[in-house]
Amino acid sequence: MDMLLFSLDRDTSTPLYEQLYEGIKDAIIQQKIAVGEKLPSKRKLSDFLNISQTTIELAYAQLLAEGYIASKPRVGYFVEDIDELPFIEKPINSTPTVQKKRTYKIDFSPGKIDEDSFPFTVWRKYAKELIDLHSKELLQIGDRQGEYELRTQIASYLYQSRGINCTAEQIVIGSGTEQLMPFILRLFDDTNIALENPGYSAIPRNHLEHVAIPVDVDADGLLVDQLEKTEANLVYITPSHQFPTGAVLSAARRAQLLKWAAQKESRYIIEDDYDSEFRYIGKPIPALHSLDQNDKVIYMSTFTKSLMPSLRVAYFVLPPTLLSRYNEVFGYYSATVPRFDQHILAHFMKDGHFSKHLNRMRKIYRKKHDKLLSIFTRHYPAIKVSGDVAGMHVLIQVPHEKQEHELQQIAIENDISILPISNYLLTPIQLKRPTFLLGFGGIPIDKIEPHLDALMAVWSIDKH
Ligand SMILES: Cc1ncc(COP(=O)(O)O)c(C=O)c1O
């Protein structure tokens, strides 16, 4: 090769040698210069491009160091055969395929928790201890069902707070309800699964959209009569606080559901008890699992609401009858939650900080909840609020001539996030009024009224 023609820009901050290096590298990668070809001598190229020999020397040295060219003493530089795909940086203006999640000035989405009350100091203490003590054994792969220490803590917590009698051996820890659901489904050869409609939208995302059997929900929770008429052998249910309607499964329906499950060997109930820690009216509702005499309930819960969604720790409790099947199917799986995180959490629970945190958060969420409801009662009486006995969101029915999606769009245009109930429907249900989930967990208490006023204002609903 006689010469290399590159346009070098002397007015940018990128040094000339770097521009030359990039130019030659790209030409080699794109095979514009063939393997084995000799590069021009430094002197010739320096004359040709009108740059110093030192600049060329630097560029060639970099190419040499990275293996794009090889040097033959007293002969020159030759293009090497590159057998691995080189890393090619994407142009800065290329369109990203995954968009960054949009944030909103006002966010009523139900997944938010209070950010101001997390016990960072205590959490840091346990994290620091684990690192400082060089917990070498935690560098190795852990128990596939989750760390025994954490499972023991969960078993004891479940016994004390939910009346659930189980052993650590029955517990499987994983990185979220959504991630654990496929584990449960794989335990069954035939998964005719019934889901609540409306219901938690992450569940059908497990390839269940077209096969799940929707069962309606009313003020007493899942319509068990309707379930009985289906071919389902599994049912996923949120009995303590139906998501998203907030209904509590009535005692009669609990008994009916357990009876339904007991009637056939292949039938099981998946109880998702995701936010039972936060109940504002009446006494705690016992878990369905605690009433089950026939080992028919697979109990699931999560630390998403009680601690933080980003922790990614959830778990399920298998009835003893399913344990050997679990070991058969998942004998080779590894736990999906980092061991360090599991141990921080186990220590946090063992030393009583989890129950302390829950007591504190219960008060905080109750205050937010009461404030929200009092604003609706006092200032927006036309809005019907339901599902307000527990959790961190309520349902609101908005008297409006506009459709749900139009109202949502208006909110979005005004930098407000609010989700319509239609997002959670497996099959459409005709509702009398546009209905939305209004999450209050993440809103600071002093912002509840102004945020609500802002939402109502964009929907042109007058404040009384
Ligand atoms: C019904 C229901 N289950 C479970 C969860 C928590 O899921 P994960 O454990 O994947 O965070 C939520 C979250 O908001 C939920 O609404």
Short mmCIF file of C-alpha atoms and ligand atoms in Angstrom, two decimals:
data_model
loop_
_atom_site.label_atom_id
_atom_site.label_comp_id
_atom_site.label_asym_id
_atom_site.label_seq_id
_atom_site.Cartn_x
_atom_site.Cartn_y
_atom_site.Cartn_z
CA MET A 1 0.00 0.00 0.00
CA ASP A 2 1.35 3.34 -0.97
CA MET A 3 -0.72 5.77 0.93
CA LEU A 4 -3.63 6.14 3.35
CA LEU A 5 -5.97 8.99 2.76
CA PHE A 6 -7.63 10.26 5.92
CA SER A 7 -9.26 13.54 6.59
CA LEU A 8 -7.77 14.81 9.82
CA ASP A 9 -9.45 17.63 11.62
CA ARG A 10 -6.98 20.02 13.23
CA ASP A 11 -9.71 22.09 14.88
CA THR A 12 -11.10 19.48 17.28
CA SER A 13 -9.83 18.56 20.71
CA THR A 14 -9.15 14.96 19.57
CA PRO A 15 -5.39 14.64 19.04
CA LEU A 16 -4.25 13.97 15.48
CA TYR A 17 -2.58 10.68 16.39
CA GLU A 18 -5.89 9.44 17.83
CA GLN A 19 -7.79 10.45 14.70
CA LEU A 20 -5.23 8.62 12.58
CA TYR A 21 -5.31 5.54 14.82
CA GLU A 22 -9.16 5.44 14.67
CA GLY A 23 -9.12 5.89 10.90
CA ILE A 24 -6.67 3.04 10.28
CA LYS A 25 -8.36 0.79 12.85
CA ASP A 26 -11.79 1.26 11.20
CA ALA A 27 -10.28 0.62 7.77
CA ILE A 28 -8.78 -2.66 9.06
CA ILE A 29 -12.02 -3.74 10.76
CA GLN A 30 -14.05 -2.97 7.65
CA GLN A 31 -11.43 -4.85 5.63
CA LYS A 32 -10.70 -1.83 3.48
CA ILE A 33 -7.06 -2.70 4.06
CA ALA A 34 -6.41 -6.37 3.45
CA VAL A 35 -4.73 -8.72 5.91
CA GLY A 36 -0.96 -8.84 5.36
CA GLU A 37 -0.86 -5.51 3.55
CA LYS A 38 2.05 -3.22 4.41
CA LEU A 39 1.25 0.19 5.86
CA PRO A 40 3.04 3.23 4.39
CA SER A 41 6.30 4.14 6.07
CA LYS A 42 6.15 6.81 8.75
CA ARG A 43 8.18 9.20 6.65
CA LYS A 44 6.04 8.80 3.54
CA LEU A 45 2.78 9.09 5.42
CA SER A 46 4.06 12.09 7.30
CA ASP A 47 4.81 13.85 4.01
CA PHE A 48 1.54 12.80 2.49
CA LEU A 49 -0.71 13.86 5.36
CA ASN A 50 1.46 16.78 6.30
CA ILE A 51 1.77 15.76 9.93
CA SER A 52 4.77 14.98 12.07
CA GLN A 53 6.38 11.54 12.12
CA THR A 54 5.86 11.45 15.88
CA THR A 55 2.08 11.62 15.34
CA ILE A 56 2.27 8.65 13.00
CA GLU A 57 4.57 6.80 15.35
CA LEU A 58 2.05 7.23 18.18
CA ALA A 59 -0.84 6.00 16.02
CA TYR A 60 1.10 2.96 14.78
CA ALA A 61 2.26 2.19 18.33
CA GLN A 62 -1.35 2.09 19.51
CA LEU A 63 -2.39 -0.15 16.61
CA LEU A 64 0.56 -2.38 17.38
CA ALA A 65 -0.32 -2.57 21.05
CA GLU A 66 -3.89 -3.55 20.24
CA GLY A 67 -2.80 -6.17 17.75
CA TYR A 68 -4.23 -4.60 14.60
CA ILE A 69 -0.80 -4.48 13.00
CA ALA A 70 2.50 -6.28 13.45
CA SER A 71 5.98 -4.92 12.97
CA LYS A 72 8.72 -6.63 10.97
CA PRO A 73 12.03 -5.06 11.96
CA ARG A 74 13.54 -2.97 9.18
CA VAL A 75 10.71 -3.91 6.82
CA GLY A 76 7.66 -2.10 8.14
CA TYR A 77 4.17 -2.56 9.61
CA PHE A 78 1.68 -5.15 8.33
CA VAL A 79 -2.05 -5.62 8.89
CA GLU A 80 -2.80 -8.55 11.18
CA ASP A 81 -5.50 -11.13 10.78
CA ILE A 82 -8.11 -10.34 13.43
CA ASP A 83 -9.94 -13.51 14.37
CA GLU A 84 -12.14 -12.00 17.06
CA LEU A 85 -14.84 -9.50 16.34
CA PRO A 86 -13.46 -6.14 17.41
CA PHE A 87 -15.51 -3.87 19.57
CA ILE A 88 -16.96 -1.12 17.45
CA GLU A 89 -18.34 1.81 19.33
CA LYS A 90 -21.81 2.83 18.27
CA PRO A 91 -22.21 6.35 16.97
CA ILE A 92 -23.42 8.55 19.82
CA ASN A 93 -26.62 9.53 18.03
CA SER A 94 -27.81 5.92 17.44
CA THR A 95 -31.37 5.35 18.66
CA PRO A 96 -31.46 3.35 21.91
CA THR A 97 -33.67 0.27 21.65
CA VAL A 98 -34.70 0.45 25.31
CA GLN A 99 -36.01 3.78 26.51
CA LYS A 100 -35.17 5.04 29.97
CA LYS A 101 -38.20 4.73 32.23
CA ARG A 102 -40.07 8.02 32.27
CA THR A 103 -40.39 9.74 35.60
CA TYR A 104 -43.26 12.03 36.50
CA LYS A 105 -43.54 15.15 38.62
CA ILE A 106 -46.52 13.54 40.33
CA ASP A 107 -46.63 9.77 40.56
CA PHE A 108 -49.74 7.93 41.74
CA SER A 109 -48.61 4.52 40.52
CA PRO A 110 -49.29 1.77 43.06
CA GLY A 111 -45.74 0.36 43.16
CA LYS A 112 -44.17 3.28 45.04
CA ILE A 113 -43.14 3.11 48.69
CA ASP A 114 -42.24 5.82 51.19
CA GLU A 115 -38.62 6.84 50.54
CA ASP A 116 -38.05 8.95 53.62
CA SER A 117 -38.29 6.32 56.32
CA PHE A 118 -35.95 3.55 55.27
CA PRO A 119 -33.51 2.65 58.07
CA PHE A 120 -30.38 3.16 56.01
CA THR A 121 -28.11 3.33 59.06
CA VAL A 122 -29.10 -0.09 60.36
CA TRP A 123 -29.05 -1.61 56.88
CA ARG A 124 -25.58 -0.17 56.29
CA LYS A 125 -24.37 -1.58 59.62
CA TYR A 126 -25.26 -5.14 58.57
CA ALA A 127 -23.91 -4.69 55.06
CA LYS A 128 -20.68 -3.24 56.41
CA GLU A 129 -20.27 -6.02 58.96
CA LEU A 130 -20.62 -8.67 56.30
CA ILE A 131 -18.01 -7.00 54.10
CA ASP A 132 -15.65 -6.06 56.96
CA LEU A 133 -15.67 -9.56 58.34
CA HIS A 134 -14.55 -10.83 54.96
CA SER A 135 -17.40 -13.30 54.93
CA LYS A 136 -15.47 -15.54 52.60
CA GLU A 137 -17.97 -18.34 52.54
CA LEU A 138 -20.54 -15.97 51.04
CA LEU A 139 -18.41 -15.76 47.92
CA GLN A 140 -19.39 -19.31 47.06
CA ILE A 141 -22.70 -20.30 45.57
CA GLY A 142 -25.38 -20.61 48.23
CA ASP A 143 -28.36 -22.81 48.92
CA ARG A 144 -30.55 -23.05 45.86
CA GLN A 145 -33.74 -22.50 47.89
CA GLY A 146 -32.23 -19.40 49.48
CA GLU A 147 -30.03 -18.97 52.57
CA TYR A 148 -31.14 -21.14 55.44
CA GLU A 149 -30.70 -18.26 57.91
CA LEU A 150 -33.13 -16.12 55.95
CA ARG A 151 -35.62 -18.92 55.46
CA THR A 152 -35.58 -19.54 59.22
CA GLN A 153 -36.33 -15.87 59.85
CA ILE A 154 -39.14 -15.87 57.31
CA ALA A 155 -40.67 -19.02 58.85
CA SER A 156 -40.64 -17.43 62.28
CA TYR A 157 -42.07 -14.15 60.96
CA LEU A 158 -44.86 -15.99 59.14
CA TYR A 159 -45.76 -17.91 62.26
CA GLN A 160 -45.94 -14.82 64.43
CA SER A 161 -47.58 -12.41 62.03
CA ARG A 162 -49.66 -14.56 59.69
CA GLY A 163 -50.38 -17.66 61.74
CA ILE A 164 -48.56 -19.78 59.19
CA ASN A 165 -46.94 -22.92 60.46
CA CYS A 166 -44.12 -23.94 58.18
CA THR A 167 -40.46 -24.92 58.27
CA ALA A 168 -37.50 -23.31 56.56
CA GLU A 169 -37.30 -26.41 54.34
CA GLN A 170 -40.64 -25.50 52.75
CA ILE A 171 -39.53 -21.99 51.79
CA VAL A 172 -38.06 -21.01 48.44
CA ILE A 173 -36.59 -17.53 48.04
CA GLY A 174 -36.39 -15.80 44.67
CA SER A 175 -35.95 -12.40 43.14
CA GLY A 176 -39.61 -11.39 42.98
CA THR A 177 -43.13 -12.68 42.73
CA GLU A 178 -43.07 -12.46 38.97
CA GLN A 179 -39.83 -14.48 38.83
CA LEU A 180 -41.11 -17.10 41.27
CA MET A 181 -44.38 -17.72 39.47
CA PRO A 182 -42.81 -19.80 36.67
CA PHE A 183 -41.13 -21.96 39.34
CA ILE A 184 -44.52 -22.78 40.80
CA LEU A 185 -46.07 -23.38 37.39
CA ARG A 186 -43.31 -25.83 36.48
CA LEU A 187 -44.30 -28.05 39.37
CA PHE A 188 -47.48 -28.98 37.54
CA ASP A 189 -47.78 -30.97 34.33
CA ASP A 190 -51.09 -29.49 33.56
CA THR A 191 -51.55 -25.85 34.43
CA ASN A 192 -55.09 -24.83 33.83
CA ILE A 193 -54.74 -21.70 35.86
CA ALA A 194 -57.48 -19.30 36.87
CA LEU A 195 -56.56 -15.69 37.55
CA GLU A 196 -58.45 -12.90 39.20
CA ASN A 197 -59.99 -10.44 36.73
CA PRO A 198 -58.97 -7.69 37.28
CA GLY A 199 -55.74 -8.95 38.77
CA TYR A 200 -52.00 -8.45 39.16
CA SER A 201 -50.76 -7.92 35.62
CA ALA A 202 -47.31 -9.44 36.18
CA ILE A 203 -48.82 -12.92 36.54
CA PRO A 204 -50.30 -13.35 33.04
CA ARG A 205 -47.02 -12.06 31.62
CA ASN A 206 -45.66 -15.56 32.37
CA HIS A 207 -47.00 -16.72 28.99
CA LEU A 208 -50.44 -17.04 30.54
CA GLU A 209 -52.22 -14.24 28.65
CA HIS A 210 -53.99 -16.61 26.29
CA VAL A 211 -54.39 -19.67 28.46
CA ALA A 212 -55.36 -18.31 31.87
CA ILE A 213 -59.01 -18.54 32.82
CA PRO A 214 -60.31 -15.17 34.04
CA VAL A 215 -62.53 -15.28 37.10
CA ASP A 216 -64.39 -12.14 38.15
CA VAL A 217 -64.06 -10.36 41.45
CA ASP A 218 -66.68 -8.49 43.46
CA ALA A 219 -66.72 -6.72 46.82
CA ASP A 220 -66.17 -10.09 48.57
CA GLY A 221 -63.23 -11.06 46.41
CA LEU A 222 -62.97 -13.86 43.85
CA LEU A 223 -66.26 -15.37 42.65
CA VAL A 224 -65.61 -18.94 43.73
CA ASP A 225 -68.91 -20.05 42.16
CA GLN A 226 -67.50 -18.97 38.82
CA LEU A 227 -64.20 -20.76 39.47
CA GLU A 228 -66.09 -23.98 40.24
CA LYS A 229 -67.55 -23.95 36.74
CA THR A 230 -64.13 -23.88 35.08
CA GLU A 231 -61.61 -26.60 34.28
CA ALA A 232 -58.94 -24.88 36.39
CA ASN A 233 -56.72 -26.95 38.66
CA LEU A 234 -54.74 -23.93 39.89
CA VAL A 235 -55.93 -20.55 41.03
CA TYR A 236 -53.81 -17.48 41.78
CA ILE A 237 -55.49 -15.22 44.32
CA THR A 238 -54.79 -12.20 46.55
CA PRO A 239 -57.31 -12.95 49.34
CA SER A 240 -56.17 -10.51 52.03
CA HIS A 241 -56.25 -7.49 49.74
CA GLN A 242 -57.33 -8.24 46.22
CA PHE A 243 -55.11 -6.55 43.69
CA PRO A 244 -56.19 -4.12 42.41
CA THR A 245 -59.76 -3.79 43.77
CA GLY A 246 -58.77 -4.04 47.44
CA ALA A 247 -61.58 -6.51 48.23
CA VAL A 248 -61.03 -8.94 51.09
CA LEU A 249 -62.08 -12.52 50.37
CA SER A 250 -65.05 -13.18 52.63
CA ALA A 251 -64.97 -15.98 55.21
CA ALA A 252 -67.65 -17.91 53.30
CA ARG A 253 -65.66 -17.73 50.07
CA ARG A 254 -62.46 -18.75 51.86
CA ALA A 255 -64.14 -21.91 53.08
CA GLN A 256 -65.66 -22.51 49.65
CA LEU A 257 -62.29 -22.03 47.94
CA LEU A 258 -60.46 -24.40 50.29
CA LYS A 259 -63.22 -26.94 49.73
CA TRP A 260 -62.86 -26.54 45.96
CA ALA A 261 -59.14 -27.28 46.23
CA ALA A 262 -59.64 -30.26 48.51
CA GLN A 263 -62.02 -31.92 46.05
CA LYS A 264 -59.29 -32.98 43.61
CA GLU A 265 -55.74 -34.07 44.15
CA SER A 266 -54.47 -31.92 41.27
CA ARG A 267 -55.98 -28.69 42.61
CA TYR A 268 -53.91 -26.02 44.35
CA ILE A 269 -54.35 -22.42 45.43
CA ILE A 270 -51.54 -19.87 45.01
CA GLU A 271 -52.10 -17.27 47.73
CA ASP A 272 -50.25 -13.99 47.10
CA ASP A 273 -50.11 -12.12 50.40
CA TYR A 274 -48.10 -9.21 49.02
CA ASP A 275 -49.11 -6.34 51.32
CA SER A 276 -50.87 -7.85 54.33
CA GLU A 277 -48.56 -5.95 56.69
CA PHE A 278 -50.46 -2.73 56.11
CA ARG A 279 -54.04 -2.95 57.21
CA TYR A 280 -55.92 0.11 58.44
CA ILE A 281 -59.43 -1.05 59.27
CA GLY A 282 -60.41 -4.00 61.46
CA LYS A 283 -58.10 -6.71 62.66
CA PRO A 284 -55.55 -8.52 60.52
CA ILE A 285 -57.04 -11.03 58.11
CA PRO A 286 -55.53 -14.47 58.68
CA ALA A 287 -53.76 -15.91 55.69
CA LEU A 288 -55.76 -18.48 53.74
CA HIS A 289 -52.82 -20.80 54.31
CA SER A 290 -53.43 -20.71 58.06
CA LEU A 291 -56.94 -22.17 57.53
CA ASP A 292 -55.84 -24.89 55.12
CA GLN A 293 -56.09 -28.39 56.58
CA ASN A 294 -55.25 -30.22 53.37
CA ASP A 295 -51.93 -28.77 52.20
CA LYS A 296 -53.57 -27.14 49.23
CA VAL A 297 -52.21 -23.62 49.55
CA ILE A 298 -48.92 -22.43 48.11
CA TYR A 299 -48.33 -19.24 50.05
CA MET A 300 -46.34 -16.40 48.45
CA SER A 301 -45.17 -13.09 49.73
CA THR A 302 -42.57 -10.43 49.08
CA PHE A 303 -40.47 -7.73 50.76
CA THR A 304 -41.38 -5.31 47.98
CA LYS A 305 -44.02 -3.45 49.97
CA SER A 306 -42.71 -4.05 53.48
CA LEU A 307 -39.10 -3.03 52.75
CA MET A 308 -38.34 -1.93 49.21
CA PRO A 309 -39.18 -3.02 45.67
CA SER A 310 -35.52 -2.83 44.61
CA LEU A 311 -34.43 -5.51 47.08
CA ARG A 312 -35.97 -8.16 44.80
CA VAL A 313 -36.71 -10.67 47.50
CA ALA A 314 -39.90 -12.70 47.49
CA TYR A 315 -40.62 -16.26 48.58
CA PHE A 316 -43.13 -19.06 48.50
CA VAL A 317 -44.00 -21.77 50.99
CA LEU A 318 -44.58 -25.18 49.49
CA PRO A 319 -46.94 -27.68 51.04
CA PRO A 320 -44.90 -30.75 52.13
CA THR A 321 -46.63 -32.77 49.40
CA LEU A 322 -44.92 -30.68 46.69
CA LEU A 323 -41.42 -30.68 48.15
CA SER A 324 -40.11 -33.80 46.46
CA ARG A 325 -41.52 -32.62 43.15
CA TYR A 326 -39.74 -29.29 43.68
CA ASN A 327 -36.42 -31.02 44.33
CA GLU A 328 -36.88 -33.19 41.28
CA VAL A 329 -37.53 -30.23 38.97
CA PHE A 330 -35.19 -27.65 40.48
CA GLY A 331 -32.36 -29.78 41.85
CA TYR A 332 -29.87 -28.05 39.59
CA TYR A 333 -31.06 -24.43 39.98
CA SER A 334 -29.15 -21.75 41.88
CA ALA A 335 -30.73 -19.10 44.05
CA THR A 336 -31.51 -15.87 42.22
CA VAL A 337 -30.90 -13.45 45.11
CA PRO A 338 -27.31 -12.48 46.03
CA ARG A 339 -26.20 -14.18 49.25
CA PHE A 340 -24.95 -10.93 50.79
CA ASP A 341 -28.40 -9.34 50.39
CA GLN A 342 -30.05 -12.40 51.90
CA HIS A 343 -27.77 -12.27 54.93
CA ILE A 344 -28.25 -8.55 55.46
CA LEU A 345 -31.99 -9.18 55.47
CA ALA A 346 -31.69 -12.21 57.76
CA HIS A 347 -29.69 -10.19 60.34
CA PHE A 348 -32.12 -7.29 60.01
CA MET A 349 -35.02 -9.61 60.81
CA LYS A 350 -33.27 -11.60 63.53
CA ASP A 351 -32.41 -8.48 65.53
CA GLY A 352 -35.99 -7.26 65.45
CA HIS A 353 -35.50 -4.40 63.01
CA PHE A 354 -37.99 -5.74 60.52
CA SER A 355 -40.89 -5.72 62.99
CA LYS A 356 -39.80 -2.28 64.24
CA HIS A 357 -39.72 -1.01 60.66
CA LEU A 358 -43.16 -2.47 59.96
CA ASN A 359 -44.67 -0.82 63.03
CA ARG A 360 -43.19 2.48 61.99
CA MET A 361 -44.31 2.17 58.37
CA ARG A 362 -47.80 1.11 59.39
CA LYS A 363 -48.20 4.43 61.22
CA ILE A 364 -46.78 6.41 58.32
CA TYR A 365 -48.96 4.74 55.70
CA ARG A 366 -52.00 4.98 57.93
CA LYS A 367 -51.48 8.74 58.22
CA LYS A 368 -51.14 9.07 54.47
CA HIS A 369 -54.16 6.84 53.93
CA ASP A 370 -56.33 8.81 56.38
CA LYS A 371 -55.24 12.11 54.90
CA LEU A 372 -56.06 10.94 51.38
CA LEU A 373 -59.51 9.71 52.36
CA SER A 374 -60.32 12.87 54.30
CA ILE A 375 -59.44 15.00 51.25
CA PHE A 376 -61.79 12.97 49.08
CA THR A 377 -64.59 13.14 51.64
CA ARG A 378 -64.19 16.85 52.26
CA HIS A 379 -63.28 18.21 48.86
CA TYR A 380 -64.16 15.67 46.18
CA PRO A 381 -67.29 13.89 47.43
CA ALA A 382 -68.37 12.87 43.92
CA ILE A 383 -65.41 10.53 43.62
CA LYS A 384 -66.14 7.04 44.90
CA VAL A 385 -63.21 5.56 46.78
CA SER A 386 -62.94 1.82 47.45
CA GLY A 387 -60.39 -0.82 48.39
CA ASP A 388 -59.22 1.32 51.24
CA VAL A 389 -58.86 -1.18 54.07
CA ALA A 390 -55.23 -2.01 53.45
CA GLY A 391 -52.18 -1.50 51.25
CA MET A 392 -50.77 1.54 49.53
CA HIS A 393 -53.35 2.32 46.92
CA VAL A 394 -57.09 2.86 46.66
CA LEU A 395 -59.46 2.67 43.72
CA ILE A 396 -61.23 5.79 42.59
CA GLN A 397 -64.26 5.96 40.32
CA VAL A 398 -64.33 9.25 38.51
CA PRO A 399 -67.64 10.73 37.35
CA HIS A 400 -66.55 11.92 33.93
CA GLU A 401 -67.86 11.84 30.39
CA LYS A 402 -64.34 11.14 29.13
CA GLN A 403 -63.01 7.57 28.82
CA GLU A 404 -60.33 6.12 31.12
CA HIS A 405 -57.59 6.25 28.52
CA GLU A 406 -58.41 9.88 27.67
CA LEU A 407 -58.21 10.85 31.33
CA GLN A 408 -54.93 8.98 31.68
CA GLN A 409 -53.55 10.78 28.64
CA ILE A 410 -54.55 14.17 30.06
CA ALA A 411 -52.74 13.27 33.28
CA ILE A 412 -49.61 12.17 31.41
CA GLU A 413 -49.58 15.40 29.40
CA ASN A 414 -49.54 17.22 32.71
CA ASP A 415 -46.65 15.12 34.05
CA ILE A 416 -48.87 13.00 36.29
CA SER A 417 -48.74 9.20 36.32
CA ILE A 418 -51.93 7.34 37.19
CA LEU A 419 -52.95 3.86 36.05
CA PRO A 420 -56.45 2.86 34.92
CA ILE A 421 -58.01 -0.39 36.10
CA SER A 422 -58.22 -1.54 32.48
CA ASN A 423 -54.45 -2.16 32.64
CA TYR A 424 -55.23 -5.05 34.98
CA LEU A 425 -58.03 -6.75 33.08
CA LEU A 426 -57.53 -10.10 31.41
CA THR A 427 -60.83 -9.72 29.58
CA PRO A 428 -62.73 -6.46 29.29
CA ILE A 429 -65.32 -5.68 31.93
CA GLN A 430 -67.85 -2.90 31.43
CA LEU A 431 -67.46 -0.50 34.32
CA LYS A 432 -69.92 2.27 35.05
CA ARG A 433 -67.26 4.92 35.46
CA PRO A 434 -63.61 5.46 34.60
CA THR A 435 -61.71 3.77 37.43
CA PHE A 436 -58.10 4.33 38.49
CA LEU A 437 -55.61 3.00 41.00
CA LEU A 438 -54.35 5.78 43.17
CA GLY A 439 -51.11 4.88 44.91
CA PHE A 440 -50.22 7.02 47.89
CA GLY A 441 -47.27 5.10 49.38
CA GLY A 442 -44.54 7.14 47.73
CA ILE A 443 -46.09 10.58 48.12
CA PRO A 444 -44.80 12.65 51.06
CA ILE A 445 -47.70 13.41 53.39
CA ASP A 446 -47.56 17.17 52.86
CA LYS A 447 -47.78 16.62 49.10
CA ILE A 448 -50.89 14.47 49.14
CA GLU A 449 -53.35 17.35 48.98
CA PRO A 450 -51.51 19.48 46.38
CA HIS A 451 -50.90 16.42 44.19
CA LEU A 452 -54.50 15.34 44.39
CA ASP A 453 -55.67 18.88 43.66
CA ALA A 454 -53.39 18.95 40.62
CA LEU A 455 -54.87 15.70 39.30
CA MET A 456 -58.43 16.84 39.87
CA ALA A 457 -57.70 20.20 38.25
CA VAL A 458 -56.39 18.61 35.03
CA TRP A 459 -59.54 16.49 34.95
CA SER A 460 -61.64 19.65 35.56
CA ILE A 461 -63.15 18.28 38.78
CA ASP A 462 -64.01 21.13 41.13
CA LYS A 463 -62.73 21.31 44.66
CA HIS A 464 -65.48 21.84 47.25
C1 LIG B 1 -50.38 -8.45 43.79
C2 LIG B 1 -48.91 -8.21 43.90
N1 LIG B 1 -48.11 -9.23 44.20
C3 LIG B 1 -46.78 -9.06 44.33
C4 LIG B 1 -46.20 -7.83 44.16
C5 LIG B 1 -44.73 -7.69 44.32
O1 LIG B 1 -44.04 -8.29 43.33
P1 LIG B 1 -42.45 -8.46 43.41
O2 LIG B 1 -42.18 -9.37 44.55
O3 LIG B 1 -42.12 -9.08 42.09
O4 LIG B 1 -41.87 -7.11 43.57
C6 LIG B 1 -46.99 -6.75 43.84
C7 LIG B 1 -46.32 -5.46 43.62
O5 LIG B 1 -46.66 -4.44 43.55
C8 LIG B 1 -48.38 -6.93 43.70
O6 LIG B 1 -49.17 -5.90 43.40
#
